[in-house]
PDB file of C-alpha atoms in Angstrom:
ATOM      1  CA  ALA D   1      -7.251  -0.596  18.720  1.00 56.00           C
ATOM      2  CA  TYR D   2      -6.225  -2.435  15.597  1.00 62.00           C
ATOM      3  CA  SER D   3      -2.912  -2.168  13.835  1.00 72.00           C
ATOM      4  CA  PHE D   4      -2.595  -2.575  10.083  1.00 67.00           C
ATOM      5  CA  ALA D   5      -0.987  -5.958  10.772  1.00 76.00           C
ATOM      6  CA  ASP D   6      -4.028  -7.082  12.816  1.00 72.00           C
ATOM      7  CA  LEU D   7      -6.494  -5.962  10.147  1.00 63.00           C
ATOM      8  CA  SER D   8      -4.365  -7.452   7.379  1.00 66.00           C
ATOM      9  CA  ASN D   9      -4.355 -10.775   9.180  1.00 68.00           C
ATOM     10  CA  ASP D  10      -8.126 -10.750   9.870  1.00 62.00           C
ATOM     11  CA  LEU D  11      -8.980  -9.734   6.292  1.00 59.00           C
ATOM     12  CA  ASN D  12      -6.265 -11.862   4.675  1.00 58.00           C
ATOM     13  CA  LEU D  13      -5.109  -8.764   2.781  1.00 60.00           C
ATOM     14  CA  ASN D  14      -2.010  -6.606   3.079  1.00 65.00           C
ATOM     15  CA  LEU D  15      -3.431  -3.260   4.280  1.00 65.00           C
ATOM     16  CA  SER D  16      -1.341  -0.120   4.624  1.00 71.00           C
ATOM     17  CA  LEU D  17      -1.875   3.559   5.391  1.00 73.00           C
ATOM     18  CA  PRO D  18      -1.242   4.579   1.753  1.00 76.00           C
ATOM     19  CA  MET D  19      -3.894   2.066   0.598  1.00 73.00           C
ATOM     20  CA  ILE D  20      -6.465   3.428   3.073  1.00 72.00           C
ATOM     21  CA  GLN D  21      -5.629   6.981   1.977  1.00 74.00           C
ATOM     22  CA  ASP D  22      -6.102   6.005  -1.687  1.00 76.00           C
ATOM     23  CA  ILE D  23      -9.494   4.469  -0.910  1.00 74.00           C
ATOM     24  CA  VAL D  24     -10.676   7.552   0.992  1.00 73.00           C
ATOM     25  CA  LEU D  25      -9.369  10.013  -1.623  1.00 72.00           C
ATOM     26  CA  GLY D  26     -10.640   8.073  -4.626  1.00 74.00           C
ATOM     27  CA  ASN D  27      -7.286   7.017  -6.044  1.00 77.00           C
ATOM     28  CA  LEU D  28      -6.659   3.645  -7.670  1.00 77.00           C
ATOM     29  CA  PHE D  29      -5.145   1.222  -5.161  1.00 74.00           C
ATOM     30  CA  VAL D  30      -3.264  -1.991  -5.880  1.00 75.00           C
ATOM     31  CA  ILE D  31      -3.762  -5.215  -3.917  1.00 76.00           C
ATOM     32  CA  ALA D  32      -2.726  -7.807  -6.495  1.00 73.00           C
ATOM     33  CA  ASP D  33       0.393  -8.554  -8.464  1.00 80.00           C
ATOM     34  CA  ARG D  34       0.427  -8.310 -12.257  1.00 81.00           C
ATOM     35  CA  ASP D  35      -0.490 -11.988 -12.722  1.00 85.00           C
ATOM     36  CA  ASN D  36      -3.734 -11.494 -10.760  1.00 86.00           C
ATOM     37  CA  THR D  37      -4.749  -8.228 -12.446  1.00 90.00           C
ATOM     38  CA  THR D  38      -6.622  -7.714 -15.697  1.00 91.00           C
ATOM     39  CA  THR D  39      -7.646  -4.480 -17.382  1.00 91.00           C
ATOM     40  CA  SER D  40     -10.142  -3.503 -20.035  1.00 94.00           C
ATOM     41  CA  ARG D  41     -10.803  -0.146 -21.635  1.00 94.00           C
ATOM     42  CA  THR D  42     -13.705   1.715 -23.183  1.00 95.00           C
ATOM     43  CA  GLU D  43     -13.727   5.286 -24.481  1.00 95.00           C
ATOM     44  CA  GLU D  44     -14.608   6.617 -21.025  1.00 95.00           C
ATOM     45  CA  PHE D  45     -13.288   4.120 -18.466  1.00 94.00           C
ATOM     46  CA  LEU D  46     -10.408   1.868 -17.576  1.00 92.00           C
ATOM     47  CA  THR D  47     -11.643  -1.145 -15.613  1.00 94.00           C
ATOM     48  CA  VAL D  48      -9.117  -2.893 -13.378  1.00 92.00           C
ATOM     49  CA  LEU D  49      -9.992  -6.318 -11.959  1.00 93.00           C
ATOM     50  CA  GLN D  50      -7.730  -7.596  -9.156  1.00 90.00           C
ATOM     51  CA  THR D  51      -7.958 -10.946  -7.380  1.00 89.00           C
ATOM     52  CA  VAL D  52      -6.182 -11.833  -4.137  1.00 84.00           C
ATOM     53  CA  ASN D  53      -7.102 -14.973  -2.213  1.00 82.00           C
ATOM     54  CA  GLN D  54     -10.900 -14.831  -1.831  1.00 82.00           C
ATOM     55  CA  LEU D  55     -11.182 -11.099  -2.653  1.00 83.00           C
ATOM     56  CA  LYS D  56     -12.153  -9.692  -6.023  1.00 89.00           C
ATOM     57  CA  VAL D  57     -11.776  -5.929  -6.565  1.00 89.00           C
ATOM     58  CA  GLU D  58     -13.175  -4.160  -9.616  1.00 93.00           C
ATOM     59  CA  SER D  59     -12.189  -0.510 -10.040  1.00 92.00           C
ATOM     60  CA  LYS D  60     -13.421   1.886 -12.713  1.00 95.00           C
ATOM     61  CA  VAL D  61     -11.207   4.859 -13.545  1.00 91.00           C
ATOM     62  CA  ASN D  62     -12.555   7.815 -15.515  1.00 91.00           C
ATOM     63  CA  LEU D  63     -10.036   8.377 -18.328  1.00 91.00           C
ATOM     64  CA  ALA D  64     -10.860  12.098 -18.571  1.00 90.00           C
ATOM     65  CA  ASN D  65      -9.741  12.950 -15.033  1.00 87.00           C
ATOM     66  CA  GLN D  66      -7.777   9.771 -14.109  1.00 86.00           C
ATOM     67  CA  LYS D  67      -9.818   9.308 -10.905  1.00 87.00           C
ATOM     68  CA  LEU D  68     -11.825   6.395  -9.564  1.00 89.00           C
ATOM     69  CA  THR D  69     -15.551   6.573 -10.136  1.00 92.00           C
ATOM     70  CA  SER D  70     -16.397   3.256  -8.487  1.00 94.00           C
ATOM     71  CA  VAL D  71     -14.903   0.297  -6.646  1.00 91.00           C
ATOM     72  CA  VAL D  72     -16.588  -3.017  -5.867  1.00 91.00           C
ATOM     73  CA  VAL D  73     -14.892  -5.357  -3.378  1.00 86.00           C
ATOM     74  CA  GLU D  74     -16.349  -8.845  -3.059  1.00 87.00           C
ATOM     75  CA  ASP D  75     -15.418 -11.715  -0.787  1.00 84.00           C
ATOM     76  CA  VAL D  76     -16.182 -14.545  -3.203  1.00 83.00           C
ATOM     77  CA  ALA D  77     -16.246 -17.232  -0.505  1.00 82.00           C
ATOM     78  CA  ARG D  78     -18.594 -15.427   1.906  1.00 78.00           C
ATOM     79  CA  LYS D  79     -20.522 -13.354  -0.657  1.00 81.00           C
ATOM     80  CA  ASP D  80     -19.847 -10.179   1.342  1.00 83.00           C
ATOM     81  CA  ARG D  81     -19.680  -7.082  -0.854  1.00 86.00           C
ATOM     82  CA  MET D  82     -18.730  -3.410  -0.561  1.00 86.00           C
ATOM     83  CA  SER D  83     -19.168  -0.786  -3.239  1.00 90.00           C
ATOM     84  CA  MET D  84     -17.915   2.789  -3.265  1.00 90.00           C
ATOM     85  CA  ASP D  85     -19.131   5.371  -5.773  1.00 94.00           C
ATOM     86  CA  TYR D  86     -17.118   8.599  -5.964  1.00 92.00           C
ATOM     87  CA  ALA D  87     -18.641  11.885  -7.175  1.00 91.00           C
ATOM     88  CA  ASN D  88     -18.392  15.685  -7.186  1.00 89.00           C
ATOM     89  CA  PHE D  89     -14.695  15.965  -8.058  1.00 86.00           C
ATOM     90  CA  GLN D  90     -13.075  19.306  -7.249  1.00 84.00           C
ATOM     91  CA  VAL D  91      -9.558  20.681  -7.250  1.00 83.00           C
ATOM     92  CA  VAL D  92      -8.063  21.064  -3.763  1.00 78.00           C
ATOM     93  CA  ASN D  93      -5.380  23.729  -3.141  1.00 76.00           C
ATOM     94  CA  GLY D  94      -5.058  24.193  -6.889  1.00 77.00           C
ATOM     95  CA  ARG D  95      -3.129  20.901  -7.107  1.00 73.00           C
ATOM     96  CA  PHE D  96      -5.193  17.788  -6.390  1.00 76.00           C
ATOM     97  CA  LEU D  97      -8.417  16.539  -7.892  1.00 80.00           C
ATOM     98  CA  GLN D  98     -10.432  14.877  -5.135  1.00 81.00           C
ATOM     99  CA  ALA D  99     -13.880  13.352  -4.852  1.00 85.00           C
ATOM    100  CA  ARG D 100     -15.948  15.398  -2.422  1.00 86.00           C
ATOM    101  CA  GLU D 101     -18.541  12.607  -2.008  1.00 90.00           C
ATOM    102  CA  CYS D 102     -18.379   8.840  -1.660  1.00 88.00           C
ATOM    103  CA  LEU D 103     -21.428   6.599  -1.334  1.00 91.00           C
ATOM    104  CA  VAL D 104     -20.495   3.351   0.432  1.00 87.00           C
ATOM    105  CA  LYS D 105     -22.784   0.306   0.337  1.00 89.00           C
ATOM    106  CA  LEU D 106     -22.139  -2.856   2.343  1.00 84.00           C
ATOM    107  CA  GLU D 107     -23.832  -6.215   1.870  1.00 85.00           C
ATOM    108  CA  TYR D 108     -22.751  -8.836   4.370  1.00 80.00           C
ATOM    109  CA  ALA D 109     -23.907 -12.122   5.801  1.00 77.00           C
ATOM    110  CA  ASP D 110     -25.216 -12.299   9.334  1.00 73.00           C
ATOM    111  CA  THR D 111     -25.789 -15.611  11.071  1.00 75.00           C
ATOM    112  CA  THR D 112     -29.345 -15.698   9.710  1.00 80.00           C
ATOM    113  CA  LYS D 113     -29.553 -13.472   6.608  1.00 83.00           C
ATOM    114  CA  MET D 114     -27.875 -10.918   4.375  1.00 83.00           C
ATOM    115  CA  LYS D 115     -27.778  -7.373   5.721  1.00 83.00           C
ATOM    116  CA  ASN D 116     -27.346  -4.048   3.941  1.00 86.00           C
ATOM    117  CA  THR D 117     -25.771  -0.865   5.223  1.00 84.00           C
ATOM    118  CA  GLN D 118     -25.291   2.363   3.329  1.00 88.00           C
ATOM    119  CA  PHE D 119     -23.583   5.618   4.257  1.00 85.00           C
ATOM    120  CA  GLU D 120     -22.250   8.671   2.517  1.00 89.00           C
ATOM    121  CA  LEU D 121     -18.934  10.428   3.079  1.00 83.00           C
ATOM    122  CA  LYS D 122     -18.864  14.148   2.295  1.00 85.00           C
ATOM    123  CA  TYR D 123     -15.725  16.210   2.448  1.00 78.00           C
ATOM    124  CA  ASP D 124     -16.728  19.808   3.148  1.00 75.00           C
ATOM    125  CA  ALA D 125     -13.340  21.497   3.331  1.00 64.00           C
ATOM    126  CA  PRO D 126     -10.513  19.182   2.304  1.00 59.00           C
ATOM    127  CA  GLU D 127      -7.014  20.588   2.543  1.00 62.00           C
ATOM    128  CA  ALA D 128      -3.728  19.368   1.148  1.00 60.00           C
ATOM    129  CA  GLY D 129      -0.874  21.141   2.863  1.00 61.00           C
ATOM    130  CA  ASN D 130       2.876  20.915   2.554  1.00 65.00           C
ATOM    131  CA  GLU D 131       3.462  20.531   6.289  1.00 63.00           C
ATOM    132  CA  PRO D 132       3.610  17.069   7.903  1.00 61.00           C
ATOM    133  CA  VAL D 133       0.511  16.090   9.856  1.00 53.00           C
ATOM    134  CA  ASN D 134       0.991  16.361  13.615  1.00 56.00           C
ATOM    135  CA  PHE D 135      -1.582  15.089  16.104  1.00 53.00           C
ATOM    136  CA  ASN D 136      -0.432  17.036  19.124  1.00 56.00           C
ATOM    137  CA  PHE D 137      -2.846  16.041  21.887  1.00 60.00           C
ATOM    138  CA  ASN D 138      -2.939  13.869  24.985  1.00 66.00           C
ATOM    139  CA  VAL D 139      -5.665  11.532  26.185  1.00 66.00           C
ATOM    140  CA  PRO D 140      -6.605  12.328  29.803  1.00 70.00           C
ATOM    141  CA  ASP D 141      -5.744   9.639  32.373  1.00 75.00           C
ATOM    142  CA  ARG D 142      -9.391   9.200  33.402  1.00 73.00           C
ATOM    143  CA  TYR D 143     -10.191   7.554  30.035  1.00 68.00           C
ATOM    144  CA  LYS D 144      -9.713   3.811  29.737  1.00 68.00           C
ATOM    145  CA  ARG D 145      -8.490   2.066  26.614  1.00 65.00           C
ATOM    146  CA  ALA D 146     -11.081  -0.174  24.947  1.00 61.00           C
ATOM    147  CA  TYR D 147     -10.488  -2.805  22.262  1.00 59.00           C
ATOM    148  CA  LEU D 148     -12.911  -3.955  19.602  1.00 52.00           C
ATOM    149  CA  GLY D 149     -12.836  -7.433  18.128  1.00 54.00           C
ATOM    150  CA  ILE D 150     -13.679  -8.684  14.656  1.00 52.00           C
ATOM    151  CA  LYS D 151     -15.450 -12.018  14.491  1.00 51.00           C
ATOM    152  CA  ASN D 152     -15.011 -14.189  11.439  1.00 46.00           C
TER     153      ASN D 152
END
């Protein structure tokens, strides 16, 4: 199992639970300070370009609903790239506007060539409650803990 500190160290980026939640929900997330962030605006979109170390993140926010429509994350040094396109926005619990679909595309270098992976996230019944989330379960003793490694 990875902690946010482990992932942050491997990716050379300060990850946090709120950032991951923003990415999943389609909210604008901040990785760079003001000096490493530029914005531009059209009638429909606000484009935010953030640069931290070798990462470049371009986010497009729809000005009508104030939600992300797309994010492109690129590792400039390795030429790895991830894009996320958010769609089908609906109001959840009468309070929150949330993307119900997210198409994720990954382009990454293998030892021999570039590879592509694509998958779609669909949220069938999202809920936003007022109660704190509680994961009240136990893992049986017969299961063994396994760890996955990330190779650079």
